[in-house]
Amino acid sequence: MTPNEAPSRRGPLLLILFAALMAGAGNGISLVAFPWLVLQRTGSALDASIVAMAGTLPLLAATLIAGAAVDFLGRRRVSMISDALSALSVAAVPVLALAFGTDVINVAVLAGLAALGAIFDPAGMTARETMLPEAANRAGWTLDHANSVFEAIFNLAYIVGPGIGGLLIATLGGIDTMWVTAGAFGLSIFAIAALKLEGAGRPDPTAMSDGVWAGIIEGLRFVWRNKVLRTLALVDLVATGLYVPMESVLFPKYFTDRNEPAQLGWVLMALSIGGLIGALGYAVMSRYMKRRTVMLTAVLTLGVAMTVIAFLPPLPIILVLCAIVGFVYGPIAPIYNYVMQTRAPQHLRGRVVGVMGSLAYAAGPLGLILAGPLADATGLRTTFLALSLPMLALGIVAVFLPALRDLDRPAAGP
């Protein structure tokens, strides 16, 4: 390979990684901006939970449909459409404020826009993930290496996004911060528009000749019949339901009460910095540690860290604990990606990713429904404990799940 050929071969992979960075940064900014706008107006954790739930409830159905849409319409096209619609949903906040005044930006409007954006986000994420095997192959990277860097980029986005979001809220205000979010989605669109990659266009129409809904059922059946995919999906469902309220409601509530938007950004950045290091380190870890060991360590560590955070220690301790959580959890997404990509046939890849993602989102709304009222009624400390103790129990149960031993067995070819 000549020096001029190497950048050309890596070009598609770099474009996918850049698009993931920009779209992730836009979502990271929203992660801070939406709860802040709500809490600034009402101060209610319940209201913040409603908006956070509105941003996660559509993800269950949307991710299922997204996987089928990717397989049916094509990965590149779906990624661009998804980012365009997500950009419109966040840009609507400042547009409505300019047209009708800031009073129109109430809980109902924010919940509606959060739901609108959530409908489209999974399609873009699924499309980019399913293009990785072909892009990695062209670049001469192993799939483990590509997944490791992809997830590191995702975590980097959540370093840039919440950090910038907190600073922008402090300087521009929550409403004008949404312009930056829309711009980030626009850059992701431009990157994918320039992408030329085998398998990124519209797939063989005969692969889904029976229609989208039949395709979704096919994906569900495939995941359910594969014991390692089924077990990973259920573990992730429980872990997500317990973790999402901490990031989406409890931390925003804690720092809003203290009028410290920048500190909220720092906490979310600490989670992402740890995740960035952990995801990048997975390429090295995979040579020396079993995938099952990495996963069990992550779930148990998250339970312990959340229990300590429940006592609301000083900010430096919270930051250290969040960084540790991010570090041990950083390799989990590359492991999930690897299992999905190696267990699913090419024509089913989008649907398998969609099914796994939708199951992970399924418990989020339930956790948010419980966490918001519980925080208002009993306080943050009790609510943190109500989430952390089941997380510890999940880690203990996972030790005895035989299907997780398949993580370290060679996968049969799709």
GROMACS .gro file of C-alpha atoms in nm:
model
  414
    1MET     CA    1   0.000   0.000   0.000
    2THR     CA    2   0.143   0.340  -0.096
    3PRO     CA    3   0.131   0.640   0.142
    4ASN     CA    4  -0.141   0.796  -0.077
    5GLU     CA    5  -0.356   0.483  -0.066
    6ALA     CA    6  -0.360   0.455   0.314
    7PRO     CA    7  -0.559   0.776   0.383
    8SER     CA    8  -0.799   0.681   0.102
    9ARG     CA    9  -0.863   0.340   0.257
   10ARG     CA   10  -0.918   0.496   0.600
   11GLY     CA   11  -1.139   0.776   0.463
   12PRO     CA   12  -1.478   0.605   0.506
   13LEU     CA   13  -1.395   0.496   0.861
   14LEU     CA   14  -1.278   0.848   0.952
   15LEU     CA   15  -1.596   1.001   0.811
   16ILE     CA   16  -1.810   0.761   1.014
   17LEU     CA   17  -1.612   0.841   1.329
   18PHE     CA   18  -1.643   1.217   1.269
   19ALA     CA   19  -2.018   1.188   1.211
   20ALA     CA   20  -2.051   0.988   1.534
   21LEU     CA   21  -1.855   1.259   1.719
   22MET     CA   22  -2.075   1.542   1.591
   23ALA     CA   23  -2.408   1.365   1.645
   24GLY     CA   24  -2.296   1.250   1.989
   25ALA     CA   25  -2.186   1.601   2.082
   26GLY     CA   26  -2.527   1.734   1.982
   27ASN     CA   27  -2.696   1.476   2.202
   28GLY     CA   28  -2.451   1.552   2.482
   29ILE     CA   29  -2.545   1.920   2.477
   30SER     CA   30  -2.914   1.826   2.483
   31LEU     CA   31  -2.849   1.600   2.781
   32VAL     CA   32  -2.767   1.911   2.984
   33ALA     CA   33  -2.988   2.169   2.815
   34PHE     CA   34  -3.329   1.999   2.826
   35PRO     CA   35  -3.329   1.917   3.202
   36TRP     CA   36  -3.184   2.258   3.281
   37LEU     CA   37  -3.458   2.441   3.094
   38VAL     CA   38  -3.721   2.244   3.285
   39LEU     CA   39  -3.565   2.276   3.628
   40GLN     CA   40  -3.495   2.645   3.575
   41ARG     CA   41  -3.865   2.702   3.522
   42THR     CA   42  -4.026   2.468   3.777
   43GLY     CA   43  -3.753   2.328   4.004
   44SER     CA   44  -3.939   1.996   4.007
   45ALA     CA   45  -3.759   1.663   3.968
   46LEU     CA   46  -4.090   1.516   3.856
   47ASP     CA   47  -4.109   1.763   3.567
   48ALA     CA   48  -3.749   1.683   3.476
   49SER     CA   49  -3.838   1.314   3.483
   50ILE     CA   50  -4.131   1.376   3.248
   51VAL     CA   51  -3.906   1.546   2.994
   52ALA     CA   52  -3.632   1.286   3.036
   53MET     CA   53  -3.890   1.009   2.998
   54ALA     CA   54  -4.025   1.179   2.686
   55GLY     CA   55  -3.673   1.162   2.548
   56THR     CA   56  -3.637   0.790   2.623
   57LEU     CA   57  -3.986   0.638   2.592
   58PRO     CA   58  -3.995   0.663   2.210
   59LEU     CA   59  -3.656   0.494   2.193
   60LEU     CA   60  -3.804   0.148   2.253
   61ALA     CA   61  -4.019   0.149   1.939
   62ALA     CA   62  -3.794   0.386   1.745
   63THR     CA   63  -3.486   0.168   1.779
   64LEU     CA   64  -3.677  -0.140   1.664
   65ILE     CA   65  -3.804   0.047   1.359
   66ALA     CA   66  -3.462   0.207   1.304
   67GLY     CA   67  -3.293  -0.130   1.264
   68ALA     CA   68  -3.545  -0.238   1.002
   69ALA     CA   69  -3.525   0.101   0.828
   70VAL     CA   70  -3.147   0.071   0.803
   71ASP     CA   71  -3.174  -0.273   0.642
   72PHE     CA   72  -3.457  -0.162   0.415
   73LEU     CA   73  -3.359   0.194   0.308
   74GLY     CA   74  -2.982   0.182   0.339
   75ARG     CA   75  -2.735   0.288   0.607
   76ARG     CA   76  -2.602   0.611   0.456
   77ARG     CA   77  -2.946   0.747   0.369
   78VAL     CA   78  -3.096   0.669   0.709
   79SER     CA   79  -2.803   0.831   0.892
   80MET     CA   80  -2.849   1.158   0.702
   81ILE     CA   81  -3.229   1.166   0.741
   82SER     CA   82  -3.199   1.090   1.111
   83ASP     CA   83  -2.954   1.374   1.177
   84ALA     CA   84  -3.160   1.620   0.972
   85LEU     CA   85  -3.474   1.546   1.173
   86SER     CA   86  -3.286   1.556   1.503
   87ALA     CA   87  -3.144   1.897   1.409
   88LEU     CA   88  -3.493   2.028   1.334
   89SER     CA   89  -3.627   1.904   1.668
   90VAL     CA   90  -3.366   2.093   1.874
   91ALA     CA   91  -3.365   2.403   1.653
   92ALA     CA   92  -3.739   2.429   1.719
   93VAL     CA   93  -3.668   2.544   2.077
   94PRO     CA   94  -3.506   2.878   1.987
   95VAL     CA   95  -3.731   2.919   1.682
   96LEU     CA   96  -4.044   2.893   1.900
   97ALA     CA   97  -3.891   3.129   2.155
   98LEU     CA   98  -3.820   3.389   1.884
   99ALA     CA   99  -4.167   3.355   1.732
  100PHE     CA  100  -4.384   3.338   2.044
  101GLY     CA  101  -4.165   3.436   2.339
  102THR     CA  102  -3.989   3.227   2.603
  103ASP     CA  103  -4.312   3.162   2.795
  104VAL     CA  104  -4.412   2.911   2.528
  105ILE     CA  105  -4.112   2.693   2.622
  106ASN     CA  106  -4.292   2.500   2.896
  107VAL     CA  107  -4.272   2.141   3.019
  108ALA     CA  108  -4.519   2.012   2.760
  109VAL     CA  109  -4.332   2.173   2.468
  110LEU     CA  110  -3.993   2.053   2.592
  111ALA     CA  111  -4.128   1.702   2.645
  112GLY     CA  112  -4.274   1.699   2.295
  113LEU     CA  113  -3.950   1.817   2.134
  114ALA     CA  114  -3.743   1.573   2.341
  115ALA     CA  115  -3.969   1.292   2.221
  116LEU     CA  116  -3.947   1.414   1.862
  117GLY     CA  117  -3.567   1.412   1.873
  118ALA     CA  118  -3.556   1.072   2.039
  119ILE     CA  119  -3.759   0.916   1.758
  120PHE     CA  120  -3.483   0.984   1.507
  121ASP     CA  121  -3.161   0.943   1.706
  122PRO     CA  122  -3.156   0.559   1.714
  123ALA     CA  123  -3.174   0.536   1.336
  124GLY     CA  124  -2.857   0.742   1.294
  125MET     CA  125  -2.671   0.551   1.564
  126THR     CA  126  -2.775   0.215   1.420
  127ALA     CA  127  -2.679   0.317   1.067
  128ARG     CA  128  -2.328   0.423   1.170
  129GLU     CA  129  -2.270   0.110   1.379
  130THR     CA  130  -2.375  -0.122   1.099
  131MET     CA  131  -2.130   0.041   0.854
  132LEU     CA  132  -1.832  -0.031   1.079
  133PRO     CA  133  -1.740  -0.384   0.961
  134GLU     CA  134  -1.702  -0.278   0.596
  135ALA     CA  135  -1.521   0.045   0.687
  136ALA     CA  136  -1.286  -0.140   0.923
  137ASN     CA  137  -1.212  -0.401   0.659
  138ARG     CA  138  -1.123  -0.134   0.401
  139ALA     CA  139  -0.902   0.048   0.651
  140GLY     CA  140  -0.723  -0.275   0.746
  141TRP     CA  141  -0.840  -0.255   1.109
  142THR     CA  142  -0.963  -0.545   1.318
  143LEU     CA  143  -1.328  -0.526   1.421
  144ASP     CA  144  -1.230  -0.506   1.789
  145HIS     CA  145  -1.005  -0.208   1.708
  146ALA     CA  146  -1.276  -0.031   1.508
  147ASN     CA  147  -1.541  -0.086   1.777
  148SER     CA  148  -1.300   0.032   2.046
  149VAL     CA  149  -1.227   0.359   1.864
  150PHE     CA  150  -1.593   0.408   1.766
  151GLU     CA  151  -1.708   0.384   2.126
  152ALA     CA  152  -1.419   0.602   2.240
  153ILE     CA  153  -1.536   0.865   1.990
  154PHE     CA  154  -1.888   0.832   2.128
  155ASN     CA  155  -1.756   0.897   2.479
  156LEU     CA  156  -1.546   1.186   2.351
  157ALA     CA  157  -1.866   1.335   2.214
  158TYR     CA  158  -2.015   1.321   2.562
  159ILE     CA  159  -1.707   1.494   2.697
  160VAL     CA  160  -1.738   1.774   2.444
  161GLY     CA  161  -2.118   1.795   2.449
  162PRO     CA  162  -2.205   1.827   2.819
  163GLY     CA  163  -1.896   2.038   2.888
  164ILE     CA  164  -1.981   2.283   2.612
  165GLY     CA  165  -2.347   2.260   2.706
  166GLY     CA  166  -2.281   2.364   3.065
  167LEU     CA  167  -2.061   2.654   2.955
  168LEU     CA  168  -2.307   2.769   2.688
  169ILE     CA  169  -2.597   2.760   2.932
  170ALA     CA  170  -2.394   2.975   3.171
  171THR     CA  171  -2.311   3.228   2.896
  172LEU     CA  172  -2.588   3.213   2.632
  173GLY     CA  173  -2.873   3.051   2.823
  174GLY     CA  174  -3.045   2.719   2.766
  175ILE     CA  175  -3.256   2.827   2.468
  176ASP     CA  176  -2.976   2.967   2.249
  177THR     CA  177  -2.760   2.666   2.335
  178MET     CA  178  -2.989   2.462   2.111
  179TRP     CA  179  -2.848   2.640   1.802
  180VAL     CA  180  -2.513   2.475   1.871
  181THR     CA  181  -2.685   2.137   1.901
  182ALA     CA  182  -2.847   2.178   1.560
  183GLY     CA  183  -2.513   2.280   1.409
  184ALA     CA  184  -2.346   1.965   1.539
  185PHE     CA  185  -2.608   1.747   1.371
  186GLY     CA  186  -2.552   1.945   1.049
  187LEU     CA  187  -2.180   1.861   1.048
  188SER     CA  188  -2.266   1.493   1.091
  189ILE     CA  189  -2.489   1.513   0.783
  190PHE     CA  190  -2.209   1.664   0.572
  191ALA     CA  191  -1.966   1.389   0.676
  192ILE     CA  192  -2.200   1.105   0.579
  193ALA     CA  193  -2.294   1.283   0.256
  194ALA     CA  194  -1.928   1.252   0.151
  195LEU     CA  195  -1.910   0.882   0.241
  196LYS     CA  196  -1.856   0.623  -0.033
  197LEU     CA  197  -1.857   0.269   0.107
  198GLU     CA  198  -1.965  -0.076  -0.004
  199GLY     CA  199  -2.282  -0.181   0.177
  200ALA     CA  200  -2.374   0.175   0.279
  201GLY     CA  201  -2.635   0.218   0.006
  202ARG     CA  202  -2.972   0.052  -0.027
  203PRO     CA  203  -2.940  -0.322   0.035
  204ASP     CA  204  -3.086  -0.605  -0.172
  205PRO     CA  205  -3.465  -0.549  -0.163
  206THR     CA  206  -3.525  -0.924  -0.146
  207ALA     CA  207  -3.366  -0.923   0.202
  208MET     CA  208  -3.689  -0.766   0.335
  209SER     CA  209  -3.939  -0.873   0.073
  210ASP     CA  210  -4.211  -0.927   0.335
  211GLY     CA  211  -4.199  -0.569   0.465
  212VAL     CA  212  -4.068  -0.373   0.762
  213TRP     CA  213  -4.282  -0.532   1.034
  214ALA     CA  214  -4.196  -0.883   0.923
  215GLY     CA  215  -3.833  -0.776   0.927
  216ILE     CA  216  -3.863  -0.651   1.285
  217ILE     CA  217  -4.013  -0.984   1.394
  218GLU     CA  218  -3.729  -1.165   1.220
  219GLY     CA  219  -3.476  -0.958   1.414
  220LEU     CA  220  -3.655  -1.023   1.744
  221ARG     CA  221  -3.661  -1.395   1.681
  222PHE     CA  222  -3.293  -1.403   1.594
  223VAL     CA  223  -3.194  -1.224   1.917
  224TRP     CA  224  -3.425  -1.437   2.133
  225ARG     CA  225  -3.295  -1.764   1.991
  226ASN     CA  226  -2.931  -1.665   2.043
  227LYS     CA  227  -2.869  -1.719   2.414
  228VAL     CA  228  -2.573  -1.483   2.452
  229LEU     CA  229  -2.754  -1.199   2.270
  230ARG     CA  230  -3.070  -1.263   2.474
  231THR     CA  231  -2.880  -1.257   2.804
  232LEU     CA  232  -2.683  -0.944   2.714
  233ALA     CA  233  -3.005  -0.767   2.617
  234LEU     CA  234  -3.175  -0.848   2.949
  235VAL     CA  235  -2.873  -0.748   3.158
  236ASP     CA  236  -2.845  -0.421   2.968
  237LEU     CA  237  -3.217  -0.358   3.009
  238VAL     CA  238  -3.193  -0.373   3.388
  239ALA     CA  239  -2.865  -0.179   3.409
  240THR     CA  240  -2.996   0.097   3.184
  241GLY     CA  241  -3.317   0.132   3.382
  242LEU     CA  242  -3.120   0.180   3.703
  243TYR     CA  243  -2.853   0.409   3.558
  244VAL     CA  244  -3.051   0.648   3.334
  245PRO     CA  245  -3.235   0.828   3.621
  246MET     CA  246  -2.904   0.907   3.790
  247GLU     CA  247  -2.767   1.085   3.483
  248SER     CA  248  -3.092   1.235   3.351
  249VAL     CA  249  -3.270   1.341   3.672
  250LEU     CA  250  -3.076   1.303   3.996
  251PHE     CA  251  -2.754   1.480   3.896
  252PRO     CA  252  -2.943   1.764   3.718
  253LYS     CA  253  -3.171   1.803   4.022
  254TYR     CA  254  -2.876   1.811   4.264
  255PHE     CA  255  -2.681   2.076   4.072
  256THR     CA  256  -2.986   2.282   3.977
  257ASP     CA  257  -3.077   2.314   4.344
  258ARG     CA  258  -2.722   2.444   4.398
  259ASN     CA  259  -2.737   2.666   4.084
  260GLU     CA  260  -2.422   2.506   3.944
  261PRO     CA  261  -2.470   2.427   3.571
  262ALA     CA  262  -2.098   2.405   3.500
  263GLN     CA  263  -2.052   2.144   3.776
  264LEU     CA  264  -2.323   1.930   3.615
  265GLY     CA  265  -2.124   1.944   3.293
  266TRP     CA  266  -1.808   1.840   3.480
  267VAL     CA  267  -1.979   1.533   3.627
  268LEU     CA  268  -2.106   1.421   3.287
  269MET     CA  269  -1.763   1.493   3.142
  270ALA     CA  270  -1.599   1.277   3.410
  271LEU     CA  271  -1.825   0.988   3.312
  272SER     CA  272  -1.731   1.037   2.949
  273ILE     CA  273  -1.358   1.084   3.010
  274GLY     CA  274  -1.351   0.756   3.199
  275GLY     CA  275  -1.555   0.595   2.922
  276LEU     CA  276  -1.319   0.733   2.658
  277ILE     CA  277  -1.014   0.586   2.830
  278GLY     CA  278  -1.190   0.256   2.895
  279ALA     CA  279  -1.315   0.222   2.538
  280LEU     CA  280  -0.975   0.305   2.389
  281GLY     CA  281  -0.810   0.072   2.636
  282TYR     CA  282  -1.034  -0.216   2.537
  283ALA     CA  283  -0.822  -0.289   2.230
  284VAL     CA  284  -0.539  -0.367   2.473
  285MET     CA  285  -0.755  -0.521   2.747
  286SER     CA  286  -0.902  -0.774   2.503
  287ARG     CA  287  -0.558  -0.935   2.468
  288TYR     CA  288  -0.526  -1.002   2.842
  289MET     CA  289  -0.876  -1.012   2.993
  290LYS     CA  290  -1.185  -1.217   2.918
  291ARG     CA  291  -1.490  -1.029   2.793
  292ARG     CA  292  -1.699  -1.182   3.071
  293THR     CA  293  -1.456  -1.055   3.337
  294VAL     CA  294  -1.469  -0.704   3.193
  295MET     CA  295  -1.848  -0.703   3.194
  296LEU     CA  296  -1.893  -0.837   3.547
  297THR     CA  297  -1.638  -0.586   3.680
  298ALA     CA  298  -1.831  -0.303   3.518
  299VAL     CA  299  -2.171  -0.392   3.665
  300LEU     CA  300  -2.037  -0.454   4.016
  301THR     CA  301  -1.828  -0.133   4.012
  302LEU     CA  302  -2.126   0.072   3.898
  303GLY     CA  303  -2.332  -0.060   4.189
  304VAL     CA  304  -2.061   0.023   4.444
  305ALA     CA  305  -1.995   0.369   4.300
  306MET     CA  306  -2.364   0.462   4.289
  307THR     CA  307  -2.399   0.355   4.653
  308VAL     CA  308  -2.116   0.586   4.760
  309ILE     CA  309  -2.257   0.872   4.549
  310ALA     CA  310  -2.590   0.826   4.730
  311PHE     CA  311  -2.434   0.989   5.037
  312LEU     CA  312  -2.365   1.301   4.826
  313PRO     CA  313  -1.994   1.341   4.905
  314PRO     CA  314  -1.796   1.651   4.798
  315LEU     CA  315  -1.773   1.721   4.426
  316PRO     CA  316  -1.413   1.591   4.381
  317ILE     CA  317  -1.517   1.248   4.515
  318ILE     CA  318  -1.822   1.240   4.288
  319LEU     CA  319  -1.598   1.326   3.992
  320VAL     CA  320  -1.352   1.046   4.075
  321LEU     CA  321  -1.631   0.791   4.116
  322CYS     CA  322  -1.790   0.897   3.788
  323ALA     CA  323  -1.456   0.865   3.610
  324ILE     CA  324  -1.414   0.513   3.751
  325VAL     CA  325  -1.765   0.417   3.641
  326GLY     CA  326  -1.693   0.546   3.293
  327PHE     CA  327  -1.362   0.360   3.276
  328VAL     CA  328  -1.500   0.017   3.368
  329TYR     CA  329  -1.807   0.066   3.150
  330GLY     CA  330  -1.614   0.198   2.850
  331PRO     CA  331  -1.534  -0.150   2.710
  332ILE     CA  332  -1.894  -0.276   2.738
  333ALA     CA  333  -2.025  -0.114   2.420
  334PRO     CA  334  -1.735  -0.249   2.206
  335ILE     CA  335  -1.808  -0.596   2.346
  336TYR     CA  336  -2.180  -0.562   2.263
  337ASN     CA  337  -2.098  -0.435   1.915
  338TYR     CA  338  -1.856  -0.721   1.850
  339VAL     CA  339  -2.109  -0.982   1.959
  340MET     CA  340  -2.386  -0.832   1.744
  341GLN     CA  341  -2.163  -0.793   1.439
  342THR     CA  342  -2.022  -1.146   1.459
  343ARG     CA  343  -2.347  -1.329   1.547
  344ALA     CA  344  -2.579  -1.159   1.295
  345PRO     CA  345  -2.572  -1.216   0.918
  346GLN     CA  346  -2.505  -0.907   0.708
  347HIS     CA  347  -2.866  -0.865   0.590
  348LEU     CA  348  -2.994  -0.882   0.951
  349ARG     CA  349  -2.729  -0.662   1.110
  350GLY     CA  350  -2.938  -0.347   1.132
  351ARG     CA  351  -3.233  -0.528   1.286
  352VAL     CA  352  -3.020  -0.708   1.544
  353VAL     CA  353  -2.857  -0.380   1.649
  354GLY     CA  354  -3.202  -0.222   1.662
  355VAL     CA  355  -3.352  -0.498   1.876
  356MET     CA  356  -3.062  -0.491   2.121
  357GLY     CA  357  -3.079  -0.114   2.147
  358SER     CA  358  -3.455  -0.106   2.196
  359LEU     CA  359  -3.442  -0.361   2.477
  360ALA     CA  360  -3.174  -0.153   2.648
  361TYR     CA  361  -3.406   0.150   2.635
  362ALA     CA  362  -3.715  -0.038   2.752
  363ALA     CA  363  -3.650  -0.002   3.126
  364GLY     CA  364  -3.543   0.362   3.109
  365PRO     CA  365  -3.893   0.512   3.125
  366LEU     CA  366  -3.988   0.291   3.421
  367GLY     CA  367  -3.679   0.402   3.611
  368LEU     CA  368  -3.757   0.766   3.536
  369ILE     CA  369  -4.122   0.730   3.640
  370LEU     CA  370  -4.010   0.599   3.979
  371ALA     CA  371  -3.705   0.820   4.031
  372GLY     CA  372  -3.867   1.162   3.983
  373PRO     CA  373  -4.152   1.129   4.238
  374LEU     CA  374  -3.925   0.939   4.478
  375ALA     CA  375  -3.666   1.219   4.468
  376ASP     CA  376  -3.933   1.483   4.536
  377ALA     CA  377  -4.085   1.278   4.820
  378THR     CA  378  -3.783   1.128   4.998
  379GLY     CA  379  -3.479   1.318   4.871
  380LEU     CA  380  -3.186   1.242   4.645
  381ARG     CA  381  -2.997   1.019   4.890
  382THR     CA  382  -3.280   0.768   4.930
  383THR     CA  383  -3.340   0.766   4.553
  384PHE     CA  384  -2.973   0.702   4.478
  385LEU     CA  385  -2.980   0.405   4.718
  386ALA     CA  386  -3.301   0.273   4.562
  387LEU     CA  387  -3.113   0.254   4.231
  388SER     CA  388  -2.767   0.148   4.348
  389LEU     CA  389  -2.860  -0.154   4.562
  390PRO     CA  390  -3.044  -0.334   4.277
  391MET     CA  391  -2.741  -0.259   4.057
  392LEU     CA  392  -2.521  -0.441   4.308
  393ALA     CA  393  -2.765  -0.733   4.304
  394LEU     CA  394  -2.753  -0.742   3.924
  395GLY     CA  395  -2.375  -0.774   3.931
  396ILE     CA  396  -2.398  -1.067   4.172
  397VAL     CA  397  -2.664  -1.243   3.963
  398ALA     CA  398  -2.461  -1.193   3.645
  399VAL     CA  399  -2.173  -1.394   3.794
  400PHE     CA  400  -2.395  -1.704   3.780
  401LEU     CA  401  -2.537  -1.657   3.427
  402PRO     CA  402  -2.392  -1.938   3.211
  403ALA     CA  403  -2.469  -1.762   2.881
  404LEU     CA  404  -2.212  -1.490   2.956
  405ARG     CA  405  -1.937  -1.754   2.927
  406ASP     CA  406  -2.013  -1.757   2.554
  407LEU     CA  407  -1.865  -1.406   2.532
  408ASP     CA  408  -1.521  -1.567   2.529
  409ARG     CA  409  -1.599  -1.850   2.289
  410PRO     CA  410  -1.526  -1.811   1.917
  411ALA     CA  411  -1.834  -1.701   1.727
  412ALA     CA  412  -1.956  -1.912   1.438
  413GLY     CA  413  -1.961  -1.718   1.112
  414PRO     CA  414  -2.295  -1.544   1.039
   0.00000   0.00000   0.00000
